[in-house]
């Protein structure tokens, strides 16, 4: 931070660095101090403890399954509720980047390289992004599939992420699907039961009509056989009414025919008597 401020004309970019001696992280704001003649006299530095930054990030907690974390422009985790994730890159860093970070000793790891969390899907989505988004990935450390939502900060090239196990994330959707499935099955069952009752009543009415037709064929038909069916307001009730009218007309024609036959027999008998 001192080198960047002393060389520049204004404030140096804000960096989160780990002290090489103390091993404690800090957020550094640096600005050069110049005389009235423009001579550089020194650098003013303001440091905020990294633990205070962690408190802000860790306060983003909806429940025990949600974790918030902060990633810098290199894709290195600089804030996470799990300390084992700190100062590790989301994906494997290129050799030249590893060499540069080692020389600068930015993360207090001058003697070793930055270890990777092996999360290439998450690194591809988050590192350097300029807009909000989400990503699905498999965590090799937690051995679970995760869903992460993220958004870049406005003042710094860092990205804030919030992750949650995918099973828990999708649990409300699965519950909704299960509720809808149960509702569909319930409605289908009620509809099927109603259809069975309706078809049973329909078959019963048709059988009554068939029985009435056979009775009419044998001459044993009685209007009482269709009294109940004819009172129905559906098509079968209309059909029963038409059947009753037809049966009445058939009966009237049959009676007329019998009367004519009787008259003819009397006339024939009279003719026979006259001939005898």
mmCIF file of C-alpha atoms in Angstrom, residues 30-204:
data_model
loop_
_atom_site.group_PDB
_atom_site.id
_atom_site.type_symbol
_atom_site.label_atom_id
_atom_site.label_comp_id
_atom_site.label_asym_id
_atom_site.label_seq_id
_atom_site.Cartn_x
_atom_site.Cartn_y
_atom_site.Cartn_z
ATOM 1 C CA UNK A 30 -3.335 4.901 1.732
ATOM 2 C CA UNK A 31 -2.893 8.442 0.371
ATOM 3 C CA UNK A 32 0.273 10.434 -0.352
ATOM 4 C CA UNK A 33 1.024 13.602 1.679
ATOM 5 C CA UNK A 34 2.517 16.470 -0.306
ATOM 6 C CA UNK A 35 3.760 19.947 0.512
ATOM 7 C CA UNK A 36 2.453 23.127 -1.051
ATOM 8 C CA UNK A 37 5.243 22.876 -3.603
ATOM 9 C CA UNK A 38 4.121 19.330 -4.548
ATOM 10 C CA UNK A 39 6.951 17.543 -2.782
ATOM 11 C CA UNK A 40 5.970 14.098 -1.478
ATOM 12 C CA UNK A 41 6.471 14.074 2.267
ATOM 13 C CA UNK A 42 5.061 10.666 3.115
ATOM 14 C CA UNK A 43 1.991 8.460 3.079
ATOM 15 C CA UNK A 44 -1.032 8.525 5.377
ATOM 16 C CA UNK A 45 -2.413 5.078 6.047
ATOM 17 C CA UNK A 46 -5.718 4.106 7.597
ATOM 18 C CA UNK A 47 -6.124 0.506 8.664
ATOM 19 C CA UNK A 48 -9.316 -1.323 9.504
ATOM 20 C CA UNK A 49 -8.938 -4.673 11.181
ATOM 21 C CA UNK A 50 -9.773 -7.615 8.988
ATOM 22 C CA UNK A 51 -11.785 -9.100 11.833
ATOM 23 C CA UNK A 52 -14.169 -6.144 11.579
ATOM 24 C CA UNK A 53 -14.663 -6.907 7.883
ATOM 25 C CA UNK A 54 -15.346 -10.526 8.788
ATOM 26 C CA UNK A 55 -17.968 -9.446 11.326
ATOM 27 C CA UNK A 56 -19.818 -7.502 8.637
ATOM 28 C CA UNK A 57 -19.743 -10.440 6.205
ATOM 29 C CA UNK A 58 -20.614 -13.010 8.863
ATOM 30 C CA UNK A 59 -23.608 -10.927 9.967
ATOM 31 C CA UNK A 60 -25.271 -11.889 6.660
ATOM 32 C CA UNK A 61 -26.840 -15.016 8.069
ATOM 33 C CA UNK A 62 -30.440 -15.961 7.346
ATOM 34 C CA UNK A 63 -30.136 -19.341 9.053
ATOM 35 C CA UNK A 64 -27.522 -21.933 9.931
ATOM 36 C CA UNK A 65 -27.436 -23.252 6.352
ATOM 37 C CA UNK A 66 -26.569 -19.909 4.709
ATOM 38 C CA UNK A 67 -22.958 -18.701 4.542
ATOM 39 C CA UNK A 68 -21.665 -15.392 3.203
ATOM 40 C CA UNK A 69 -18.137 -14.965 1.891
ATOM 41 C CA UNK A 70 -16.024 -12.354 0.153
ATOM 42 C CA UNK A 71 -13.696 -12.941 -2.812
ATOM 43 C CA UNK A 72 -11.107 -10.480 -4.105
ATOM 44 C CA UNK A 73 -10.101 -9.760 -7.690
ATOM 45 C CA UNK A 74 -7.679 -12.733 -7.688
ATOM 46 C CA UNK A 75 -10.461 -15.153 -6.752
ATOM 47 C CA UNK A 76 -9.049 -15.570 -3.241
ATOM 48 C CA UNK A 77 -11.396 -15.861 -0.279
ATOM 49 C CA UNK A 78 -10.744 -12.961 2.101
ATOM 50 C CA UNK A 79 -13.769 -13.407 4.381
ATOM 51 C CA UNK A 80 -15.587 -16.599 5.331
ATOM 52 C CA UNK A 81 -17.211 -17.951 8.528
ATOM 53 C CA UNK A 82 -15.089 -21.095 8.122
ATOM 54 C CA UNK A 83 -11.446 -20.123 8.710
ATOM 55 C CA UNK A 84 -10.213 -23.087 6.683
ATOM 56 C CA UNK A 85 -11.467 -21.300 3.532
ATOM 57 C CA UNK A 86 -9.516 -18.083 4.196
ATOM 58 C CA UNK A 87 -6.736 -17.042 1.783
ATOM 59 C CA UNK A 88 -7.418 -19.953 -0.531
ATOM 60 C CA UNK A 89 -8.327 -19.439 -4.183
ATOM 61 C CA UNK A 90 -11.562 -20.704 -5.668
ATOM 62 C CA UNK A 91 -9.597 -22.313 -8.488
ATOM 63 C CA UNK A 92 -5.927 -23.024 -9.145
ATOM 64 C CA UNK A 93 -4.030 -19.791 -9.800
ATOM 65 C CA UNK A 94 -1.632 -19.516 -12.778
ATOM 66 C CA UNK A 95 2.093 -19.861 -11.958
ATOM 67 C CA UNK A 96 2.846 -16.199 -12.742
ATOM 68 C CA UNK A 97 0.068 -15.047 -10.389
ATOM 69 C CA UNK A 98 1.393 -17.375 -7.682
ATOM 70 C CA UNK A 99 4.885 -15.947 -8.157
ATOM 71 C CA UNK A 100 3.649 -12.359 -7.973
ATOM 72 C CA UNK A 101 1.607 -12.940 -4.817
ATOM 73 C CA UNK A 102 4.510 -14.730 -3.201
ATOM 74 C CA UNK A 103 6.815 -11.807 -3.932
ATOM 75 C CA UNK A 104 4.348 -9.265 -2.590
ATOM 76 C CA UNK A 105 3.543 -11.446 0.424
ATOM 77 C CA UNK A 106 0.000 -10.003 0.275
ATOM 78 C CA UNK A 107 -1.629 -12.855 2.151
ATOM 79 C CA UNK A 108 1.167 -13.630 4.580
ATOM 80 C CA UNK A 109 2.064 -16.764 2.634
ATOM 81 C CA UNK A 110 5.512 -15.791 1.389
ATOM 82 C CA UNK A 111 6.924 -19.254 1.998
ATOM 83 C CA UNK A 112 4.169 -21.213 0.295
ATOM 84 C CA UNK A 113 1.732 -20.991 -2.569
ATOM 85 C CA UNK A 114 -1.968 -20.160 -2.420
ATOM 86 C CA UNK A 115 -3.897 -23.386 -2.059
ATOM 87 C CA UNK A 116 -6.979 -23.997 -4.202
ATOM 88 C CA UNK A 117 -10.484 -24.930 -3.080
ATOM 89 C CA UNK A 118 -11.017 -26.694 -6.431
ATOM 90 C CA UNK A 119 -14.231 -24.834 -7.276
ATOM 91 C CA UNK A 120 -13.728 -23.995 -10.982
ATOM 92 C CA UNK A 121 -17.471 -23.535 -11.674
ATOM 93 C CA UNK A 122 -17.793 -20.970 -8.891
ATOM 94 C CA UNK A 123 -14.529 -19.230 -9.856
ATOM 95 C CA UNK A 124 -15.645 -18.907 -13.483
ATOM 96 C CA UNK A 125 -18.913 -17.295 -12.441
ATOM 97 C CA UNK A 126 -17.668 -14.979 -9.654
ATOM 98 C CA UNK A 127 -14.122 -13.781 -10.340
ATOM 99 C CA UNK A 128 -14.122 -10.445 -12.144
ATOM 100 C CA UNK A 129 -17.898 -10.371 -12.659
ATOM 101 C CA UNK A 130 -19.595 -7.010 -13.146
ATOM 102 C CA UNK A 131 -23.149 -8.080 -12.493
ATOM 103 C CA UNK A 132 -25.211 -10.117 -10.054
ATOM 104 C CA UNK A 133 -25.763 -13.786 -10.739
ATOM 105 C CA UNK A 134 -25.843 -17.284 -9.325
ATOM 106 C CA UNK A 135 -24.026 -20.556 -9.849
ATOM 107 C CA UNK A 136 -24.450 -24.212 -8.990
ATOM 108 C CA UNK A 137 -21.356 -26.164 -8.007
ATOM 109 C CA UNK A 138 -20.107 -29.177 -6.061
ATOM 110 C CA UNK A 139 -18.051 -28.452 -2.952
ATOM 111 C CA UNK A 140 -15.230 -30.973 -2.613
ATOM 112 C CA UNK A 141 -14.705 -29.844 0.993
ATOM 113 C CA UNK A 142 -18.299 -30.058 2.229
ATOM 114 C CA UNK A 143 -19.105 -32.965 -0.140
ATOM 115 C CA UNK A 144 -22.426 -31.404 -1.146
ATOM 116 C CA UNK A 145 -23.941 -29.602 -4.111
ATOM 117 C CA UNK A 146 -24.270 -25.897 -3.426
ATOM 118 C CA UNK A 147 -26.154 -22.912 -4.852
ATOM 119 C CA UNK A 148 -24.395 -19.531 -4.627
ATOM 120 C CA UNK A 149 -25.773 -16.080 -5.325
ATOM 121 C CA UNK A 150 -23.254 -13.271 -5.774
ATOM 122 C CA UNK A 151 -22.931 -9.572 -6.462
ATOM 123 C CA UNK A 152 -19.889 -7.331 -7.142
ATOM 124 C CA UNK A 153 -19.170 -4.467 -4.767
ATOM 125 C CA UNK A 154 -19.488 -0.952 -6.130
ATOM 126 C CA UNK A 155 -16.294 0.550 -4.700
ATOM 127 C CA UNK A 156 -13.924 -2.429 -4.837
ATOM 128 C CA UNK A 157 -13.228 -5.237 -7.361
ATOM 129 C CA UNK A 158 -14.488 -7.768 -4.842
ATOM 130 C CA UNK A 159 -17.493 -10.043 -5.068
ATOM 131 C CA UNK A 160 -19.804 -10.915 -2.206
ATOM 132 C CA UNK A 161 -21.279 -14.404 -2.315
ATOM 133 C CA UNK A 162 -23.975 -16.204 -0.333
ATOM 134 C CA UNK A 163 -24.188 -19.981 -0.651
ATOM 135 C CA UNK A 164 -26.627 -22.635 0.517
ATOM 136 C CA UNK A 165 -26.854 -26.432 0.078
ATOM 137 C CA UNK A 166 -28.883 -27.200 -3.039
ATOM 138 C CA UNK A 167 -31.007 -29.801 -1.242
ATOM 139 C CA UNK A 168 -32.146 -27.206 1.294
ATOM 140 C CA UNK A 169 -32.484 -24.576 -1.428
ATOM 141 C CA UNK A 170 -34.761 -26.833 -3.471
ATOM 142 C CA UNK A 171 -36.709 -28.178 -0.474
ATOM 143 C CA UNK A 172 -39.561 -25.601 -0.778
ATOM 144 C CA UNK A 173 -39.897 -26.379 -4.490
ATOM 145 C CA UNK A 174 -40.024 -30.119 -3.798
ATOM 146 C CA UNK A 175 -42.626 -29.517 -1.088
ATOM 147 C CA UNK A 176 -44.672 -27.458 -3.538
ATOM 148 C CA UNK A 177 -44.403 -30.178 -6.189
ATOM 149 C CA UNK A 178 -45.478 -32.773 -3.611
ATOM 150 C CA UNK A 179 -48.447 -30.641 -2.565
ATOM 151 C CA UNK A 180 -49.483 -30.140 -6.183
ATOM 152 C CA UNK A 181 -49.102 -33.868 -6.847
ATOM 153 C CA UNK A 182 -51.261 -34.736 -3.840
ATOM 154 C CA UNK A 183 -53.830 -32.154 -4.936
ATOM 155 C CA UNK A 184 -53.916 -33.568 -8.477
ATOM 156 C CA UNK A 185 -54.251 -37.112 -7.127
ATOM 157 C CA UNK A 186 -57.034 -36.023 -4.770
ATOM 158 C CA UNK A 187 -58.921 -34.207 -7.522
ATOM 159 C CA UNK A 188 -58.356 -37.140 -9.869
ATOM 160 C CA UNK A 189 -59.637 -39.569 -7.245
ATOM 161 C CA UNK A 190 -62.753 -37.490 -6.602
ATOM 162 C CA UNK A 191 -63.339 -37.133 -10.344
ATOM 163 C CA UNK A 192 -62.880 -40.883 -10.852
ATOM 164 C CA UNK A 193 -65.291 -41.666 -8.011
ATOM 165 C CA UNK A 194 -67.837 -39.238 -9.417
ATOM 166 C CA UNK A 195 -67.409 -40.808 -12.861
ATOM 167 C CA UNK A 196 -67.943 -44.294 -11.424
ATOM 168 C CA UNK A 197 -71.100 -43.209 -9.601
ATOM 169 C CA UNK A 198 -72.383 -41.438 -12.693
ATOM 170 C CA UNK A 199 -71.601 -44.408 -14.936
ATOM 171 C CA UNK A 200 -73.279 -46.776 -12.449
ATOM 172 C CA UNK A 201 -76.399 -44.624 -12.453
ATOM 173 C CA UNK A 202 -76.254 -44.393 -16.244
ATOM 174 C CA UNK A 203 -75.935 -48.171 -16.653
ATOM 175 C CA UNK A 204 -78.759 -48.698 -14.175
#
